[in-house]
mmCIF file of C-alpha atoms in Angstrom:
data_model
loop_
_atom_site.group_PDB
_atom_site.id
_atom_site.type_symbol
_atom_site.label_atom_id
_atom_site.label_comp_id
_atom_site.label_asym_id
_atom_site.label_seq_id
_atom_site.Cartn_x
_atom_site.Cartn_y
_atom_site.Cartn_z
ATOM 1 C CA MET A 1 -113.328 9.953 -92.737
ATOM 2 C CA ALA A 2 -115.421 10.328 -89.515
ATOM 3 C CA GLN A 3 -112.329 7.916 -87.783
ATOM 4 C CA GLN A 4 -109.578 10.414 -88.858
ATOM 5 C CA GLY A 5 -111.872 13.571 -87.994
ATOM 6 C CA LEU A 6 -112.219 12.449 -84.799
ATOM 7 C CA GLY A 7 -108.868 11.705 -84.234
ATOM 8 C CA LYS A 8 -108.529 15.454 -84.825
ATOM 9 C CA GLU A 9 -110.541 16.513 -82.569
ATOM 10 C CA ALA A 10 -110.511 13.936 -79.553
ATOM 11 C CA PRO A 11 -107.559 16.399 -77.278
ATOM 12 C CA SER A 12 -103.939 15.299 -76.714
ATOM 13 C CA PHE A 13 -103.188 14.290 -73.122
ATOM 14 C CA VAL A 14 -98.870 14.172 -73.664
ATOM 15 C CA PRO A 15 -97.206 17.256 -72.198
ATOM 16 C CA ALA A 16 -95.626 19.644 -74.740
ATOM 17 C CA ARG A 17 -92.089 19.904 -74.644
ATOM 18 C CA HIS A 18 -90.836 23.323 -73.620
ATOM 19 C CA GLU A 19 -88.844 24.650 -75.774
ATOM 20 C CA ARG A 20 -86.326 26.460 -73.323
ATOM 21 C CA SER A 21 -85.733 23.874 -70.164
ATOM 22 C CA ALA A 22 -86.193 24.383 -66.996
ATOM 23 C CA PRO A 23 -84.119 27.044 -64.917
ATOM 24 C CA ARG A 24 -81.633 25.434 -62.202
ATOM 25 C CA ARG A 25 -82.636 25.476 -58.654
ATOM 26 C CA SER A 26 -79.787 26.835 -56.507
ATOM 27 C CA PRO A 27 -78.132 23.939 -53.945
ATOM 28 C CA SER A 28 -80.127 23.622 -50.660
ATOM 29 C CA TRP A 29 -76.811 23.934 -49.290
ATOM 30 C CA LEU A 30 -76.673 27.620 -50.160
ATOM 31 C CA PHE A 31 -79.475 28.248 -47.184
ATOM 32 C CA LEU A 32 -76.413 26.854 -44.980
ATOM 33 C CA VAL A 33 -74.459 29.489 -45.348
ATOM 34 C CA PRO A 34 -75.978 32.191 -42.948
ATOM 35 C CA ALA A 35 -76.297 29.492 -40.182
ATOM 36 C CA LEU A 36 -73.245 28.923 -40.814
ATOM 37 C CA ALA A 37 -71.013 31.331 -41.466
ATOM 38 C CA LEU A 38 -72.384 32.723 -37.997
ATOM 39 C CA TYR A 39 -71.218 29.483 -35.987
ATOM 40 C CA VAL A 40 -67.390 29.616 -37.601
ATOM 41 C CA PHE A 41 -67.474 33.560 -36.741
ATOM 42 C CA ILE A 42 -69.339 32.968 -33.241
ATOM 43 C CA LEU A 43 -68.034 29.579 -32.177
ATOM 44 C CA VAL A 44 -64.768 28.662 -34.437
ATOM 45 C CA ILE A 45 -62.709 31.783 -34.278
ATOM 46 C CA PRO A 46 -62.610 32.724 -31.299
ATOM 47 C CA SER A 47 -61.405 28.911 -30.010
ATOM 48 C CA LEU A 48 -58.636 29.235 -32.656
ATOM 49 C CA ARG A 49 -57.875 32.435 -31.130
ATOM 50 C CA GLY A 50 -58.001 31.388 -27.945
ATOM 51 C CA ILE A 51 -55.924 27.867 -28.602
ATOM 52 C CA ALA A 52 -53.689 30.760 -30.012
ATOM 53 C CA TYR A 53 -52.990 32.034 -27.052
ATOM 54 C CA SER A 54 -52.977 30.421 -25.278
ATOM 55 C CA PHE A 55 -49.104 29.699 -26.115
ATOM 56 C CA THR A 56 -48.491 33.344 -25.037
ATOM 57 C CA ASP A 57 -48.665 35.918 -22.128
ATOM 58 C CA TRP A 58 -51.260 38.132 -23.157
ATOM 59 C CA ASN A 59 -53.038 39.504 -19.702
ATOM 60 C CA GLY A 60 -56.300 40.086 -22.141
ATOM 61 C CA VAL A 61 -56.424 44.072 -22.071
ATOM 62 C CA SER A 62 -53.307 45.299 -24.158
ATOM 63 C CA ALA A 63 -52.365 44.635 -27.467
ATOM 64 C CA ALA A 64 -48.808 43.472 -26.906
ATOM 65 C CA PHE A 65 -47.791 39.522 -25.939
ATOM 66 C CA ASN A 66 -45.046 37.106 -26.391
ATOM 67 C CA PHE A 67 -44.703 33.502 -27.717
ATOM 68 C CA VAL A 68 -43.906 32.142 -24.996
ATOM 69 C CA GLY A 69 -44.568 28.186 -25.828
ATOM 70 C CA LEU A 70 -46.037 25.205 -23.510
ATOM 71 C CA ASP A 71 -45.054 27.511 -20.329
ATOM 72 C CA ASN A 72 -48.687 27.548 -19.788
ATOM 73 C CA PHE A 73 -49.192 23.400 -20.350
ATOM 74 C CA ALA A 74 -46.088 23.101 -18.063
ATOM 75 C CA ARG A 75 -47.881 25.234 -15.434
ATOM 76 C CA LEU A 76 -51.058 23.442 -15.397
ATOM 77 C CA VAL A 77 -49.134 20.548 -14.568
ATOM 78 C CA THR A 78 -47.061 21.877 -12.174
ATOM 79 C CA ASP A 79 -49.569 23.405 -10.218
ATOM 80 C CA PRO A 80 -51.394 21.995 -6.982
ATOM 81 C CA PHE A 81 -54.266 24.519 -7.225
ATOM 82 C CA GLY A 82 -54.822 24.038 -11.600
ATOM 83 C CA ARG A 83 -54.012 19.442 -10.536
ATOM 84 C CA GLY A 84 -56.640 20.384 -7.507
ATOM 85 C CA ALA A 85 -59.180 21.594 -9.681
ATOM 86 C CA VAL A 86 -58.629 18.721 -12.742
ATOM 87 C CA MET A 87 -59.365 16.267 -9.217
ATOM 88 C CA ASN A 88 -62.537 18.214 -8.149
ATOM 89 C CA THR A 89 -63.925 18.642 -12.394
ATOM 90 C CA VAL A 90 -63.559 13.773 -12.273
ATOM 91 C CA LEU A 91 -65.329 13.670 -9.183
ATOM 92 C CA LEU A 92 -68.363 15.808 -9.774
ATOM 93 C CA ALA A 93 -68.000 14.683 -12.921
ATOM 94 C CA THR A 94 -67.992 10.504 -11.454
ATOM 95 C CA GLY A 95 -70.411 10.904 -9.037
ATOM 96 C CA ILE A 96 -73.318 13.409 -10.354
ATOM 97 C CA THR A 97 -72.874 11.457 -14.189
ATOM 98 C CA VAL A 98 -73.670 8.243 -12.186
ATOM 99 C CA LEU A 99 -76.479 9.701 -9.297
ATOM 100 C CA GLN A 100 -77.990 11.317 -11.204
ATOM 101 C CA VAL A 101 -78.296 8.637 -14.134
ATOM 102 C CA ILE A 102 -79.926 6.025 -11.296
ATOM 103 C CA THR A 103 -81.675 8.380 -9.982
ATOM 104 C CA GLY A 104 -83.432 9.306 -12.823
ATOM 105 C CA LEU A 105 -84.140 5.518 -14.403
ATOM 106 C CA LEU A 106 -85.905 5.338 -10.842
ATOM 107 C CA LEU A 107 -88.142 8.174 -11.570
ATOM 108 C CA ALA A 108 -88.965 6.585 -15.509
ATOM 109 C CA LEU A 109 -89.307 3.202 -13.751
ATOM 110 C CA ALA A 110 -92.034 5.121 -11.325
ATOM 111 C CA LEU A 111 -93.485 6.700 -12.894
ATOM 112 C CA ASN A 112 -94.248 4.471 -16.077
ATOM 113 C CA SER A 113 -96.426 2.589 -13.840
ATOM 114 C CA ALA A 114 -99.574 2.548 -13.438
ATOM 115 C CA ILE A 115 -99.688 4.687 -10.432
ATOM 116 C CA LYS A 116 -102.471 7.372 -9.590
ATOM 117 C CA GLY A 117 -101.367 10.914 -10.247
ATOM 118 C CA ARG A 118 -98.388 10.012 -11.833
ATOM 119 C CA ASN A 119 -98.989 13.041 -14.353
ATOM 120 C CA PHE A 120 -98.688 15.175 -11.589
ATOM 121 C CA LEU A 121 -95.547 13.342 -10.302
ATOM 122 C CA ARG A 122 -93.722 13.787 -13.555
ATOM 123 C CA VAL A 123 -94.579 16.958 -14.119
ATOM 124 C CA LEU A 124 -93.534 17.851 -9.863
ATOM 125 C CA PHE A 125 -90.010 16.071 -10.389
ATOM 126 C CA PHE A 126 -89.283 17.953 -14.128
ATOM 127 C CA ALA A 127 -90.329 20.924 -12.437
ATOM 128 C CA PRO A 128 -86.142 22.272 -10.532
ATOM 129 C CA VAL A 129 -85.067 21.861 -14.621
ATOM 130 C CA MET A 130 -87.592 24.863 -15.013
ATOM 131 C CA VAL A 131 -85.127 26.787 -12.616
ATOM 132 C CA MET A 132 -82.247 29.299 -13.333
ATOM 133 C CA PRO A 133 -78.971 26.782 -11.148
ATOM 134 C CA VAL A 134 -77.707 29.906 -10.023
ATOM 135 C CA VAL A 135 -81.564 30.510 -8.658
ATOM 136 C CA THR A 136 -81.819 26.939 -7.334
ATOM 137 C CA SER A 137 -77.811 27.422 -5.853
ATOM 138 C CA TYR A 138 -78.792 30.509 -3.975
ATOM 139 C CA LEU A 139 -82.134 28.749 -2.453
ATOM 140 C CA TRP A 140 -79.888 25.776 -1.243
ATOM 141 C CA LYS A 141 -77.364 27.940 -0.003
ATOM 142 C CA TYR A 142 -79.743 28.967 1.979
ATOM 143 C CA ILE A 143 -80.776 25.686 3.303
ATOM 144 C CA LEU A 144 -77.037 24.305 4.228
ATOM 145 C CA GLY A 145 -76.721 27.586 5.833
ATOM 146 C CA GLY A 146 -75.359 27.695 9.398
ATOM 147 C CA SER A 147 -78.677 29.094 10.249
ATOM 148 C CA GLY A 148 -79.664 27.367 7.730
ATOM 149 C CA ALA A 149 -83.822 25.297 7.326
ATOM 150 C CA LEU A 150 -81.812 22.196 8.032
ATOM 151 C CA ASN A 151 -80.188 23.108 10.874
ATOM 152 C CA GLN A 152 -82.943 24.529 12.297
ATOM 153 C CA ILE A 153 -84.864 20.702 11.844
ATOM 154 C CA LEU A 154 -82.084 18.652 13.286
ATOM 155 C CA GLN A 155 -81.856 21.370 16.416
ATOM 156 C CA ALA A 156 -86.098 20.944 16.285
ATOM 157 C CA VAL A 157 -85.577 17.091 16.243
ATOM 158 C CA GLY A 158 -83.166 17.065 19.367
ATOM 159 C CA LEU A 159 -80.255 16.402 16.623
ATOM 160 C CA SER A 160 -78.345 19.774 17.789
ATOM 161 C CA GLN A 161 -74.523 18.058 18.280
ATOM 162 C CA VAL A 162 -75.245 17.316 14.114
ATOM 163 C CA ALA A 163 -76.145 20.350 12.804
ATOM 164 C CA GLN A 164 -72.849 21.972 10.692
ATOM 165 C CA PRO A 165 -72.034 24.440 8.694
ATOM 166 C CA TRP A 166 -72.211 22.036 5.201
ATOM 167 C CA LEU A 167 -70.479 24.126 2.685
ATOM 168 C CA GLY A 168 -68.357 25.181 4.873
ATOM 169 C CA GLN A 169 -66.523 21.512 5.170
ATOM 170 C CA ARG A 170 -64.348 19.779 3.458
ATOM 171 C CA GLU A 171 -65.553 16.552 3.868
ATOM 172 C CA THR A 172 -69.379 17.921 3.411
ATOM 173 C CA ALA A 173 -69.034 20.427 0.594
ATOM 174 C CA LEU A 174 -68.773 18.976 -2.859
ATOM 175 C CA VAL A 175 -70.843 15.951 -1.623
ATOM 176 C CA TRP A 176 -73.738 18.977 -0.545
ATOM 177 C CA ILE A 177 -72.994 20.011 -4.366
ATOM 178 C CA ILE A 178 -73.073 17.346 -6.443
ATOM 179 C CA LEU A 179 -76.429 16.187 -3.879
ATOM 180 C CA VAL A 180 -77.952 20.093 -5.356
ATOM 181 C CA ALA A 181 -76.881 19.108 -8.797
ATOM 182 C CA VAL A 182 -78.926 15.834 -8.927
ATOM 183 C CA TRP A 183 -81.760 17.456 -7.214
ATOM 184 C CA GLN A 184 -81.930 19.917 -9.933
ATOM 185 C CA GLY A 185 -80.814 17.786 -13.428
ATOM 186 C CA ALA A 186 -82.280 14.410 -12.403
ATOM 187 C CA GLY A 187 -85.201 15.344 -14.448
ATOM 188 C CA VAL A 188 -84.173 15.545 -17.460
ATOM 189 C CA THR A 189 -82.573 11.616 -17.424
ATOM 190 C CA MET A 190 -86.139 10.939 -16.076
ATOM 191 C CA ALA A 191 -87.312 12.123 -19.565
ATOM 192 C CA ILE A 192 -84.909 10.303 -21.395
ATOM 193 C CA TYR A 193 -85.171 7.349 -19.535
ATOM 194 C CA LEU A 194 -89.359 7.999 -19.811
ATOM 195 C CA ALA A 195 -89.255 8.420 -23.526
ATOM 196 C CA GLY A 196 -87.379 4.793 -24.094
ATOM 197 C CA LEU A 197 -89.468 2.938 -21.966
ATOM 198 C CA GLN A 198 -92.285 4.026 -24.082
ATOM 199 C CA THR A 199 -90.180 2.702 -27.488
ATOM 200 C CA ILE A 200 -90.531 -0.455 -25.748
ATOM 201 C CA PRO A 201 -93.406 -2.886 -27.269
ATOM 202 C CA ARG A 202 -96.452 -3.752 -25.551
ATOM 203 C CA GLU A 203 -94.981 -7.600 -26.875
ATOM 204 C CA ILE A 204 -91.950 -8.059 -25.278
ATOM 205 C CA ARG A 205 -93.234 -7.258 -21.889
ATOM 206 C CA GLU A 206 -96.767 -9.343 -22.586
ATOM 207 C CA ALA A 207 -95.013 -12.651 -23.171
ATOM 208 C CA VAL A 208 -91.952 -11.924 -20.645
ATOM 209 C CA ASP A 209 -94.982 -11.757 -18.513
ATOM 210 C CA LEU A 210 -96.411 -15.029 -19.930
ATOM 211 C CA ASP A 211 -93.011 -16.894 -19.143
ATOM 212 C CA GLY A 212 -93.715 -15.446 -15.664
ATOM 213 C CA ALA A 213 -90.341 -13.281 -15.038
ATOM 214 C CA GLY A 214 -90.055 -11.704 -11.686
ATOM 215 C CA PRO A 215 -89.374 -8.110 -12.087
ATOM 216 C CA TRP A 216 -85.434 -7.956 -11.522
ATOM 217 C CA ALA A 217 -85.688 -11.212 -13.748
ATOM 218 C CA ARG A 218 -87.738 -8.488 -16.541
ATOM 219 C CA LEU A 219 -85.834 -5.275 -15.146
ATOM 220 C CA TRP A 220 -82.411 -7.008 -15.767
ATOM 221 C CA TYR A 221 -82.954 -9.337 -18.698
ATOM 222 C CA ILE A 222 -85.326 -7.293 -20.509
ATOM 223 C CA THR A 223 -85.655 -3.669 -19.869
ATOM 224 C CA MET A 224 -81.728 -1.774 -19.190
ATOM 225 C CA PRO A 225 -80.945 -3.844 -22.255
ATOM 226 C CA LEU A 226 -83.741 -2.602 -24.304
ATOM 227 C CA LEU A 227 -82.858 0.739 -22.528
ATOM 228 C CA ARG A 228 -78.937 0.601 -23.313
ATOM 229 C CA PRO A 229 -79.278 3.865 -26.188
ATOM 230 C CA ALA A 230 -81.291 6.094 -23.631
ATOM 231 C CA THR A 231 -78.836 5.108 -20.957
ATOM 232 C CA SER A 232 -75.792 6.298 -23.259
ATOM 233 C CA VAL A 233 -77.886 9.364 -24.063
ATOM 234 C CA ALA A 234 -78.700 10.215 -20.198
ATOM 235 C CA THR A 235 -74.517 9.439 -19.208
ATOM 236 C CA LEU A 236 -73.812 11.495 -22.411
ATOM 237 C CA LEU A 237 -75.174 14.769 -21.628
ATOM 238 C CA VAL A 238 -75.106 14.279 -18.039
ATOM 239 C CA LEU A 239 -70.828 13.940 -19.002
ATOM 240 C CA ILE A 240 -70.540 16.848 -20.748
ATOM 241 C CA GLY A 241 -72.410 18.660 -18.970
ATOM 242 C CA SER A 242 -70.727 18.051 -15.168
ATOM 243 C CA LEU A 243 -67.806 18.879 -15.870
ATOM 244 C CA LYS A 244 -68.633 22.144 -17.044
ATOM 245 C CA LEU A 245 -70.519 22.526 -14.051
ATOM 246 C CA PHE A 246 -70.189 25.931 -12.805
ATOM 247 C CA ASP A 247 -72.867 28.225 -11.894
ATOM 248 C CA GLN A 248 -73.470 25.844 -8.726
ATOM 249 C CA VAL A 249 -70.394 25.762 -7.143
ATOM 250 C CA TRP A 250 -69.726 29.209 -8.302
ATOM 251 C CA VAL A 251 -72.962 29.772 -5.732
ATOM 252 C CA LEU A 252 -72.701 27.766 -2.900
ATOM 253 C CA THR A 253 -69.352 27.816 -2.007
ATOM 254 C CA GLN A 254 -67.474 29.308 -4.792
ATOM 255 C CA GLY A 255 -64.337 27.154 -4.775
ATOM 256 C CA GLY A 256 -63.712 26.665 -0.988
ATOM 257 C CA PRO A 257 -63.019 25.637 1.442
ATOM 258 C CA ALA A 258 -59.241 26.724 0.689
ATOM 259 C CA ASN A 259 -60.270 25.212 -2.381
ATOM 260 C CA SER A 260 -61.815 22.783 -1.477
ATOM 261 C CA THR A 261 -64.040 22.209 -4.258
ATOM 262 C CA ASP A 262 -62.291 24.753 -7.407
ATOM 263 C CA THR A 263 -63.084 23.192 -10.688
ATOM 264 C CA LEU A 264 -61.747 23.809 -14.224
ATOM 265 C CA ALA A 265 -64.822 26.019 -14.706
ATOM 266 C CA THR A 266 -64.271 27.884 -11.479
ATOM 267 C CA THR A 267 -61.087 28.188 -12.218
ATOM 268 C CA ILE A 268 -60.745 29.461 -15.279
ATOM 269 C CA TYR A 269 -63.429 32.557 -13.781
ATOM 270 C CA ARG A 270 -60.960 32.707 -11.158
ATOM 271 C CA THR A 271 -57.987 33.347 -13.163
ATOM 272 C CA SER A 272 -59.182 35.047 -16.125
ATOM 273 C CA PHE A 273 -60.812 37.852 -14.692
ATOM 274 C CA ALA A 274 -60.034 38.220 -10.555
ATOM 275 C CA PHE A 275 -56.165 37.459 -11.470
ATOM 276 C CA GLY A 276 -55.930 38.775 -14.803
ATOM 277 C CA GLU A 277 -54.179 35.990 -16.258
ATOM 278 C CA PHE A 278 -56.014 35.297 -19.568
ATOM 279 C CA SER A 279 -53.533 33.342 -21.224
ATOM 280 C CA TYR A 280 -53.293 30.747 -18.373
ATOM 281 C CA GLY A 281 -57.325 30.990 -18.175
ATOM 282 C CA VAL A 282 -57.699 30.001 -21.572
ATOM 283 C CA THR A 283 -55.095 27.395 -21.176
ATOM 284 C CA LEU A 284 -57.610 25.401 -18.143
ATOM 285 C CA ALA A 285 -60.258 26.272 -21.184
ATOM 286 C CA VAL A 286 -57.869 24.213 -24.023
ATOM 287 C CA ALA A 287 -58.211 21.659 -21.122
ATOM 288 C CA LEU A 288 -61.360 20.920 -20.660
ATOM 289 C CA SER A 289 -62.675 20.917 -23.676
ATOM 290 C CA LEU A 290 -59.541 17.812 -23.915
ATOM 291 C CA ILE A 291 -61.507 16.315 -21.518
ATOM 292 C CA VAL A 292 -64.236 16.488 -22.559
ATOM 293 C CA ALA A 293 -63.554 15.478 -26.398
ATOM 294 C CA VAL A 294 -61.538 12.285 -24.739
ATOM 295 C CA ILE A 295 -64.026 11.647 -22.291
ATOM 296 C CA ALA A 296 -67.338 11.703 -24.081
ATOM 297 C CA ILE A 297 -65.395 9.950 -27.251
ATOM 298 C CA ILE A 298 -64.752 7.172 -25.357
ATOM 299 C CA GLN A 299 -68.049 6.397 -23.549
ATOM 300 C CA GLN A 300 -70.012 7.207 -26.788
ATOM 301 C CA ARG A 301 -67.363 4.306 -28.616
ATOM 302 C CA VAL A 302 -68.133 2.239 -25.314
ATOM 303 C CA ALA A 303 -71.517 3.248 -25.863
ATOM 304 C CA ASN A 304 -71.863 2.080 -29.702
ATOM 305 C CA ARG A 305 -69.662 -1.375 -28.505
ATOM 306 C CA ARG A 306 -72.837 -2.600 -26.105
ATOM 307 C CA THR A 307 -75.502 -0.947 -28.606
ATOM 308 C CA SER A 308 -74.191 -3.267 -31.039
ATOM 309 C CA ALA A 309 -73.644 -6.452 -29.194
#
């Protein structure tokens, strides 16, 4: 009896079952609807309308337009200024990507070592990234002008015959745009490579040092293969950014001299807003988007194959 009474008095630790099931929660993807709707409204719909306008003769102002088929794309192929803009865009993208990736890697390797003031130097080399491209472009435009700081320094050291309007010469204008873009963007590439260097296990570096590998062998056979993911990210970001480069080109040269530094981005702006040929400007924008997409896909596939190898 005592046991029965004790059993009746003992509390039950089994949770009681609810007669009604808990209400079903809303799917988590519903929280994406506002952002997705905004993305579609701001980016997807205007992009699709822009592609549609590239097959018309719309001037960007009037509501009337006519369907012209592939005439705008045929004009892009036959237009010497359009072909020149494509060539300059490819040259700028190639030069900026190669130089910026190499510069960022060298800076990261130097500032990843145990040197004094490396934290200060990291901030110093990253500082240009924090300044607006328009501001730095006007600064460099003053430095590279005919009576700018660079020519004044050359004249002061007795090299007045070398001084020239650097942005007014076809042979030097494109080169200086590349150098200015690399000077401002190298800090981002450096940060990407520094993050990649921090992921290399210390055990691997210690084992390589014990094996007596030299600095070049350590860099080529150990560091660079382990930095392939960082190289892939850095190359892709720099390549896409340089293909769309506009601020530096427009401030420094506005596509001159004689259209020698015109890119697709500057040609799109001038054609659409200066000449009022909006449909042809949209066609150039579509061509730029296709170039960026194709190059990005090719680069990503090559990087994936190297990473998996």
